[in-house]
mmCIF file of C-alpha atoms in Angstrom:
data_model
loop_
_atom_site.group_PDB
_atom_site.id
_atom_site.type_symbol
_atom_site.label_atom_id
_atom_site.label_comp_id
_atom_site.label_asym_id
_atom_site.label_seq_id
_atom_site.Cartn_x
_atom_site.Cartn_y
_atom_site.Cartn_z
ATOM 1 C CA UNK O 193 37.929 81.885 -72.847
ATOM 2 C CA UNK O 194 41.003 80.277 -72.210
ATOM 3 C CA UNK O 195 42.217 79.497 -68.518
ATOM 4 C CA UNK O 196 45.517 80.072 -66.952
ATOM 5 C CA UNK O 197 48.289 77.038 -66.583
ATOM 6 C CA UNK O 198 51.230 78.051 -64.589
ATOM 7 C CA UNK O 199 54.604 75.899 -63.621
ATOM 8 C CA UNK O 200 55.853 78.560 -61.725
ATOM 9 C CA UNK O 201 56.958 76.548 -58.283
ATOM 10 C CA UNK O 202 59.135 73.939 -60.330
ATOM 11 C CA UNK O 203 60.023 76.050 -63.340
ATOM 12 C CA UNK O 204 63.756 75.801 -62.762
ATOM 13 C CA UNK O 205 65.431 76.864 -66.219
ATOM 14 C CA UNK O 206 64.017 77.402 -69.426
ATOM 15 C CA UNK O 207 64.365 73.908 -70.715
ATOM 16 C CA UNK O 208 62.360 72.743 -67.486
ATOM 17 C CA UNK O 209 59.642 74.942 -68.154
ATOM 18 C CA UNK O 210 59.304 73.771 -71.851
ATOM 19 C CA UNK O 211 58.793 70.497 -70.932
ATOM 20 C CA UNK O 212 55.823 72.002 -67.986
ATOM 21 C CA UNK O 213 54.731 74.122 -71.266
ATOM 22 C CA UNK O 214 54.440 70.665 -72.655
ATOM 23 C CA UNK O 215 52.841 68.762 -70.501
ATOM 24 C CA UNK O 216 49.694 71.781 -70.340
ATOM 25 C CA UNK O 217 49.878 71.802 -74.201
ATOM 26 C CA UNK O 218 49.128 67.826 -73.823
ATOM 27 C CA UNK O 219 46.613 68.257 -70.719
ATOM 28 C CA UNK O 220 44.470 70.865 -72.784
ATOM 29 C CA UNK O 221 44.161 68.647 -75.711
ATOM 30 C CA UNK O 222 43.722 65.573 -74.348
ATOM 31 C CA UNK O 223 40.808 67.359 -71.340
ATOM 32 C CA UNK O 224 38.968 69.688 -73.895
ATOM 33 C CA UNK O 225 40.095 72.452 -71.948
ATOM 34 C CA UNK O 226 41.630 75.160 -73.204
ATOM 35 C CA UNK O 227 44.718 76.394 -71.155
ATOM 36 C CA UNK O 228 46.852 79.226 -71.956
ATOM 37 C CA UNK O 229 50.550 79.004 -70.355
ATOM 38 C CA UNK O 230 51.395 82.054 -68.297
ATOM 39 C CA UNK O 231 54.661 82.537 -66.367
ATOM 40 C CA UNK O 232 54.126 84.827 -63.340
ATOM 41 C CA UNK O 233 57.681 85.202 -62.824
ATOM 42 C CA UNK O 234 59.159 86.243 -59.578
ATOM 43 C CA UNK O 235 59.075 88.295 -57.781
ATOM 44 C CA UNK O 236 55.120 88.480 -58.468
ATOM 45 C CA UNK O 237 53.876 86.661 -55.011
ATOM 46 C CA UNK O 238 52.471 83.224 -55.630
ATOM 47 C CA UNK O 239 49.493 84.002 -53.661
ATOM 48 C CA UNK O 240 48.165 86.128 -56.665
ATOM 49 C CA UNK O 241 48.576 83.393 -59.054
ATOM 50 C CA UNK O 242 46.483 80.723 -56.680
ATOM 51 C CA UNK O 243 43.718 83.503 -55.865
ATOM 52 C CA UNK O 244 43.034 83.784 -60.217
ATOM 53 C CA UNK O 245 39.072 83.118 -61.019
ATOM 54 C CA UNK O 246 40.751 81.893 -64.046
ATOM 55 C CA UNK O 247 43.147 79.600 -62.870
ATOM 56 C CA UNK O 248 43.124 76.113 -64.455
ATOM 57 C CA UNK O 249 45.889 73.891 -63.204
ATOM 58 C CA UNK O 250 49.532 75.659 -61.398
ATOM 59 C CA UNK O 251 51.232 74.156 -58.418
ATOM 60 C CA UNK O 252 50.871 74.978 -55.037
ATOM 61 C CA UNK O 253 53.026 74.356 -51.986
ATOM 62 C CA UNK O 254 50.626 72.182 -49.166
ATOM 63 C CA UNK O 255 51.648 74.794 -46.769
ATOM 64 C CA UNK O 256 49.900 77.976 -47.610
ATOM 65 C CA UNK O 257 46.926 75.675 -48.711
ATOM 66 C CA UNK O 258 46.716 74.072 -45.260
ATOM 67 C CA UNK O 259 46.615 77.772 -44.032
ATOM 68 C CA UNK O 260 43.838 78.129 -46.100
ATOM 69 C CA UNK O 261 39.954 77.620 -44.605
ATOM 70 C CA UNK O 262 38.837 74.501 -46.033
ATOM 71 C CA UNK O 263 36.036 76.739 -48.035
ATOM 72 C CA UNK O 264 38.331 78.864 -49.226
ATOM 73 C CA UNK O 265 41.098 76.539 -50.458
ATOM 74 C CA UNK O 266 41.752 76.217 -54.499
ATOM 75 C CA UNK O 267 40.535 72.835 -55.629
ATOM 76 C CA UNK O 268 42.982 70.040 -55.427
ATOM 77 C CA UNK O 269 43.449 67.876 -58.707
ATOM 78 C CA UNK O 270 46.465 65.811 -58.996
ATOM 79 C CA UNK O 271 49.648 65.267 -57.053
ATOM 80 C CA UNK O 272 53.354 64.983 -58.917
ATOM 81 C CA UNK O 273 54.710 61.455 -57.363
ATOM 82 C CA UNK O 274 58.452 61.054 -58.412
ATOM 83 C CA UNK O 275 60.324 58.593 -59.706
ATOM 84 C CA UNK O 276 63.195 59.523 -56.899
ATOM 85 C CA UNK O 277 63.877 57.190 -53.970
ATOM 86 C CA UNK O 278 62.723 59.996 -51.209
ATOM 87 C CA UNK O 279 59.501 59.766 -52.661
ATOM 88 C CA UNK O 280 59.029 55.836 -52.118
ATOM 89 C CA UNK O 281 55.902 55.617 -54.707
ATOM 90 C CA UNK O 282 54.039 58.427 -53.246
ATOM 91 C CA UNK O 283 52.959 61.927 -53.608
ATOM 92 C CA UNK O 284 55.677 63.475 -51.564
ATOM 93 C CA UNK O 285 59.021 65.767 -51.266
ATOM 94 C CA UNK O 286 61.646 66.773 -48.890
ATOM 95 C CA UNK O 287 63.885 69.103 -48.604
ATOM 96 C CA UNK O 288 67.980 68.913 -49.379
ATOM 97 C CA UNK O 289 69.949 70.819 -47.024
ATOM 98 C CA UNK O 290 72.958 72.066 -48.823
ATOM 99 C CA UNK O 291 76.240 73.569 -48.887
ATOM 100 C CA UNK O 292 79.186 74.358 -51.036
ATOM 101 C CA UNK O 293 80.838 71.386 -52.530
ATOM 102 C CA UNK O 294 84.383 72.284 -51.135
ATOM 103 C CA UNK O 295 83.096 73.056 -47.338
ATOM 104 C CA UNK O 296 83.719 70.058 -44.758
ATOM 105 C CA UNK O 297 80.454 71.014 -42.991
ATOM 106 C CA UNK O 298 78.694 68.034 -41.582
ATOM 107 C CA UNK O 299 75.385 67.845 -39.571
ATOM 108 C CA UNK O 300 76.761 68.306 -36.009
ATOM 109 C CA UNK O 301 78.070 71.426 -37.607
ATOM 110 C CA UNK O 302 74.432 73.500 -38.970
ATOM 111 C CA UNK O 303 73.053 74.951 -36.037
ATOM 112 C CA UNK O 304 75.892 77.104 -35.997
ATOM 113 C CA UNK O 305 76.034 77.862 -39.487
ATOM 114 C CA UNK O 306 74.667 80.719 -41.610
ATOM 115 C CA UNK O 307 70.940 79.693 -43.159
ATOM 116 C CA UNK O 308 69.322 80.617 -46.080
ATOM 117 C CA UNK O 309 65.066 80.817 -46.715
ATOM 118 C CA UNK O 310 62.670 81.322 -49.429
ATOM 119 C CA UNK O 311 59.763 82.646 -48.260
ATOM 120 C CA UNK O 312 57.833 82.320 -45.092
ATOM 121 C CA UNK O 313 54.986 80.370 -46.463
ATOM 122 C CA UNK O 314 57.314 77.744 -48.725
ATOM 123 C CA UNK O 315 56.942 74.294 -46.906
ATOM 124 C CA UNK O 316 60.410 73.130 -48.497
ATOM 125 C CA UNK O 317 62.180 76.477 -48.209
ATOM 126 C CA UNK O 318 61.447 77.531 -44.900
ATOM 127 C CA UNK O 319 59.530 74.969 -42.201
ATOM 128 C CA UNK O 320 60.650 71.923 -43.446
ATOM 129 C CA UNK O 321 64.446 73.363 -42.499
ATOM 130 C CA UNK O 322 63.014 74.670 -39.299
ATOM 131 C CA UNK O 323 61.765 71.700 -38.436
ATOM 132 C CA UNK O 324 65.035 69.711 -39.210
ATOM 133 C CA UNK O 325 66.883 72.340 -37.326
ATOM 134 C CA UNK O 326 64.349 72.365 -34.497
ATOM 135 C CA UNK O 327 65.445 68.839 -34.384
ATOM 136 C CA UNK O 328 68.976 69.321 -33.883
ATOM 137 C CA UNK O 329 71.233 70.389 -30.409
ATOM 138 C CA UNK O 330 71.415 73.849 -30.725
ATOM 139 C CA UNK O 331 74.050 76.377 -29.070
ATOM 140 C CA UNK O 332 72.776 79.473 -26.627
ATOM 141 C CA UNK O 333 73.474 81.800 -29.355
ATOM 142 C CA UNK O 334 70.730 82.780 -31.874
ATOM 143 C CA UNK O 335 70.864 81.022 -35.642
ATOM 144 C CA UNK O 336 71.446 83.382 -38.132
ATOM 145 C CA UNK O 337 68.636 83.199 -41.008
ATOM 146 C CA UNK O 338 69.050 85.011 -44.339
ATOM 147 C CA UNK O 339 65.902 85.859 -46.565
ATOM 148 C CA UNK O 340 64.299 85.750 -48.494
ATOM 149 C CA UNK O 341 65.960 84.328 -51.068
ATOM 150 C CA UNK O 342 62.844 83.168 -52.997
ATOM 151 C CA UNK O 343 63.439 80.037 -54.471
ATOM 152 C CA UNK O 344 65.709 77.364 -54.940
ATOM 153 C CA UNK O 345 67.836 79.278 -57.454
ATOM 154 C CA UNK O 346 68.229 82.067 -54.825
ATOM 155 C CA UNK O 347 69.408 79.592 -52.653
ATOM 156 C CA UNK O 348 72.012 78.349 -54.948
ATOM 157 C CA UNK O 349 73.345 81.675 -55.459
ATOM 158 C CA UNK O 350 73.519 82.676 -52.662
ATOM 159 C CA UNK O 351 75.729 80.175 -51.283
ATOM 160 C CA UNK O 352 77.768 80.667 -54.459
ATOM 161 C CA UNK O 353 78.175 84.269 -53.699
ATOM 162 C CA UNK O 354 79.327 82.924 -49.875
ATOM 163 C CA UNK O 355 76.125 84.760 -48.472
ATOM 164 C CA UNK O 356 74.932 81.989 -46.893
ATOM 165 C CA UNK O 357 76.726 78.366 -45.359
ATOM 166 C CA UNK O 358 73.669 76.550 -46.108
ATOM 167 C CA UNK O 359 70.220 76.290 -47.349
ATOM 168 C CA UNK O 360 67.345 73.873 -48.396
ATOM 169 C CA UNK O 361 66.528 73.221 -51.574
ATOM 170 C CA UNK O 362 63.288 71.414 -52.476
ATOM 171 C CA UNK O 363 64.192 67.672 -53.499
ATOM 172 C CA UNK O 364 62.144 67.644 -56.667
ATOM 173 C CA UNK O 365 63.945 71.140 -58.390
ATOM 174 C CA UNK O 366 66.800 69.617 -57.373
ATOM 175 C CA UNK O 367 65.650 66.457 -59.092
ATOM 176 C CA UNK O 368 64.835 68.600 -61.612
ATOM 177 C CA UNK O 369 67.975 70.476 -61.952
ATOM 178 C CA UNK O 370 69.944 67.579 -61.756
ATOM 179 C CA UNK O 371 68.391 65.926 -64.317
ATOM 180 C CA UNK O 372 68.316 68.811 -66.526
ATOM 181 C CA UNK O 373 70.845 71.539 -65.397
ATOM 182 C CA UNK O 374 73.284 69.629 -63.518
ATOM 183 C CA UNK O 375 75.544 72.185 -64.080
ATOM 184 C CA UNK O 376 73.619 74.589 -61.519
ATOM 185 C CA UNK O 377 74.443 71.572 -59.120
ATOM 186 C CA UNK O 378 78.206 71.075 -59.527
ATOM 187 C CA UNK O 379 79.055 73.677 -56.680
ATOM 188 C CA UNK O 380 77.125 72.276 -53.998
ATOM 189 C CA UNK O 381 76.629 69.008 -51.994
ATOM 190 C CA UNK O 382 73.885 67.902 -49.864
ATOM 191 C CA UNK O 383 74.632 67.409 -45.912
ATOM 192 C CA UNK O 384 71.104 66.168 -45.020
ATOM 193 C CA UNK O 385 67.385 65.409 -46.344
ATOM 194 C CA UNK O 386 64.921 66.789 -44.100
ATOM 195 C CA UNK O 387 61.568 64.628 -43.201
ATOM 196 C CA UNK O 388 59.038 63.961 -45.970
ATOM 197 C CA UNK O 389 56.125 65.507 -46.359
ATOM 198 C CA UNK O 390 52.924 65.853 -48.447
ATOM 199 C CA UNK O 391 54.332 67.144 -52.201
ATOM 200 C CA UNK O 392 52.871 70.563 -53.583
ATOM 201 C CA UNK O 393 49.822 69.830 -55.528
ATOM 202 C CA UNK O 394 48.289 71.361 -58.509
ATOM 203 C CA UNK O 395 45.429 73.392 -57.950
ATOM 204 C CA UNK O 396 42.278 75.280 -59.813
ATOM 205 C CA UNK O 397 40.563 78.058 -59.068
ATOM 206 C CA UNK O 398 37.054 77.357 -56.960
ATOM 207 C CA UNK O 399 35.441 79.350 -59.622
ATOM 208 C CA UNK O 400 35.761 76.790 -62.178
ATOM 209 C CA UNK O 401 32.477 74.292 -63.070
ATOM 210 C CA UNK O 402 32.276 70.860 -61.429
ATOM 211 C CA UNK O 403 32.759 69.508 -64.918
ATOM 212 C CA UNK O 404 35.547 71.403 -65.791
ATOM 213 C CA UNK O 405 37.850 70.628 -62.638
ATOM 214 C CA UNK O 406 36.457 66.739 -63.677
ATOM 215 C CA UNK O 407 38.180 66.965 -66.857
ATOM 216 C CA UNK O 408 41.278 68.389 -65.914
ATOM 217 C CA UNK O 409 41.867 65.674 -62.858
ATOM 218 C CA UNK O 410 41.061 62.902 -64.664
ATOM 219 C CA UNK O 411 43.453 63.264 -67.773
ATOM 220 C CA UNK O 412 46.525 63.961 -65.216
ATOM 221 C CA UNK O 413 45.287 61.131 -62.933
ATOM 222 C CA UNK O 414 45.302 59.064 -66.196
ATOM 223 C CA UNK O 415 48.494 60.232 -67.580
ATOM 224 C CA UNK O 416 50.855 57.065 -66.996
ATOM 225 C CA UNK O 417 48.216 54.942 -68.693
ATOM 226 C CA UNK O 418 49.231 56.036 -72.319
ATOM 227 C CA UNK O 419 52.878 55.853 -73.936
ATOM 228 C CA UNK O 420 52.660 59.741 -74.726
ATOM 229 C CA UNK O 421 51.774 60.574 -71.269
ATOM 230 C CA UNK O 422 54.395 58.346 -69.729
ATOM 231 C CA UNK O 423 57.293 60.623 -71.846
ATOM 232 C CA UNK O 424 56.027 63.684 -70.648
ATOM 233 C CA UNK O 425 56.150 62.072 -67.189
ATOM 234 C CA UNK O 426 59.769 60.669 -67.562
ATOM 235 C CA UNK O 427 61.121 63.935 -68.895
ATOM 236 C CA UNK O 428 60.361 65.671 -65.651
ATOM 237 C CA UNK O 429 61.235 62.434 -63.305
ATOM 238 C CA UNK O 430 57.600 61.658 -62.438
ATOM 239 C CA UNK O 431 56.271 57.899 -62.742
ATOM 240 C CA UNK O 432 52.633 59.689 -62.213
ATOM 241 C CA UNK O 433 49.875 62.313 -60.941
ATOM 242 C CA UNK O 434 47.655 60.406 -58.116
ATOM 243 C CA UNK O 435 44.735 61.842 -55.965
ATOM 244 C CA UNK O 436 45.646 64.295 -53.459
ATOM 245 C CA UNK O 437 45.105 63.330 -49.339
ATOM 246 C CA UNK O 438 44.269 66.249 -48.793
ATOM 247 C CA UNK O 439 43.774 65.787 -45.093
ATOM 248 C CA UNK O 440 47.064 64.867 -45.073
ATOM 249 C CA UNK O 441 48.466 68.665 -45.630
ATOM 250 C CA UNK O 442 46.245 69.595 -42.357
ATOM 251 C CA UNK O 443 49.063 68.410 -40.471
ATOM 252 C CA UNK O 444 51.633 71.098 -41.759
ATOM 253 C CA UNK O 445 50.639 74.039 -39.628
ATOM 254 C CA UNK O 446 50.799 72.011 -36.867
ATOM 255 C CA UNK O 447 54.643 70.806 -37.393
ATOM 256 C CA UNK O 448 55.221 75.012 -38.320
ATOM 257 C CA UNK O 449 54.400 75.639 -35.213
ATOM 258 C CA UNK O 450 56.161 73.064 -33.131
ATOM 259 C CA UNK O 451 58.896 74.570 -35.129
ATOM 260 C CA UNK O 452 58.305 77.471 -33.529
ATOM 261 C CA UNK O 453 58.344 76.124 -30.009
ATOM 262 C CA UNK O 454 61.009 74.534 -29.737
ATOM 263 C CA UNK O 455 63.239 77.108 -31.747
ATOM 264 C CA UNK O 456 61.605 80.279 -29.707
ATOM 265 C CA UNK O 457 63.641 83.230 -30.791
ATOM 266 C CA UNK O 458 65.753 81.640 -32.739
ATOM 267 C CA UNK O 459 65.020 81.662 -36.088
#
């Protein structure tokens, strides 16, 4: 029985998600494993897709696995690190805050503005701009937040559609995007990069066997070392997959919630 493979998190536009679709195709033949490529559009909630007994490899943002007991967590394989100067060599992100291209916006000007989320549990959609706001002077008044939204895509429409002044968009879709749909990208301009943190990670289910999850990590860990490998990698901007710290996501909850602190009512 085949398991599941899912891109979901990063699929961006169909051409993006042929290339994920590619990269499984390659992973399954080169691990022994077999992997069927499901797409568990939106709106169907991540957190079905990560709670599969069948899941093989599909990303996962660190913070809802932080969140997660250590027992119950999926198992960590690989982390994306990208070839983009934010990620300086290692498995991490950040988050873009952005705004129309023809707005004169700067960052004195967002905690006034009109904000855009995801979803509650997205890292780079939701606390990583609440923790750059957080970060900020902030007027009496409350911010106004508008969401969810999703995912990036719902963030770029809806400051197309003048919804929203500004939102974050995860640095690697936009890497992503902007490699491959820079067309998405032409109405908008980033103001500010929020703070680094760990990267989403790709995950299997705890149901799978020791030697299966084995297989799986060690072909992406060893992806960069061949020429096919490194062309996958290239064509969606990563330089390679390395070991997860995953200690190193324990610290997310913890930022969330002096988020929340110093934001109170806010947002």
């Amino acid at each position: 029985m085949a398991l599941v493979a899912c891109s979901r998190m990063y699929n961006v536009g169909p051409k993006v998600r042929g290339l994920w679709d590619g990269l499984f195709a390659w992973l399954s033949e080169e691990s022994g494993i077999r992997l069927e490529v499901i797409a568990h559009a939106a709106p169907a909630p991540l957190s079905e897709l990560w709670a599969r007994p069948d899941l093989g490899v599909a990303f996962m943002c660190g913070y809802p696995f932080s969140c997660l007991p250590a027992n119950e967590r999926p198992v960590a394989l690989a982390a994306p690190v990208s070839t983009a100067p934010w990620a300086d060599g290692r498995p991490l992100y950040a988050s873009h805050i952005v705004a129309a291209q023809d707005t004169a916006f700067d960052p004195a000007d967002l905690p006034a503005l009109r904000w855009g989320w995801t979803v509650r549990d997205s890292q780079s959609g939701y606390h990583a701009p609440r923790a750059f706001l957080a970060s900020l002077p902030r007027p009496k008044s409350p911010v106004t937040a508008i969401g969810p939204l999703l995912n990036p895509n719902g963030v770029v429409d809806a400051v197309a559609a003048g919804r929203i002044d500004v939102g974050a968009i995860d640095a690697y879709a936009w890497q992503l995007l902007e490699m491959h749909q820079p067309e998405v990208l032409a109405p908008l301009r980033i103001i500010a990069t929020t703070q680094a943190t760990p990267v989403p990670l790709l995950v299997a289910s705890r149901r799978q066997p020791a030697e299966v999850v084995a297989a799986l990590r060690d072909t992406l860990l060893r992806a960069h070392h061949s020429a096919q490998g490194r062309s996958i990698l290239a064509s969606l901007g990563l330089a390679r997959f390395a070991a997860p710290d995953v200690a190193a996501y324990d610290s997310l909850p913890q930022r969330a919630q002096e988020a929340d602190r110093l934001l109170a009512a806010a947002w």
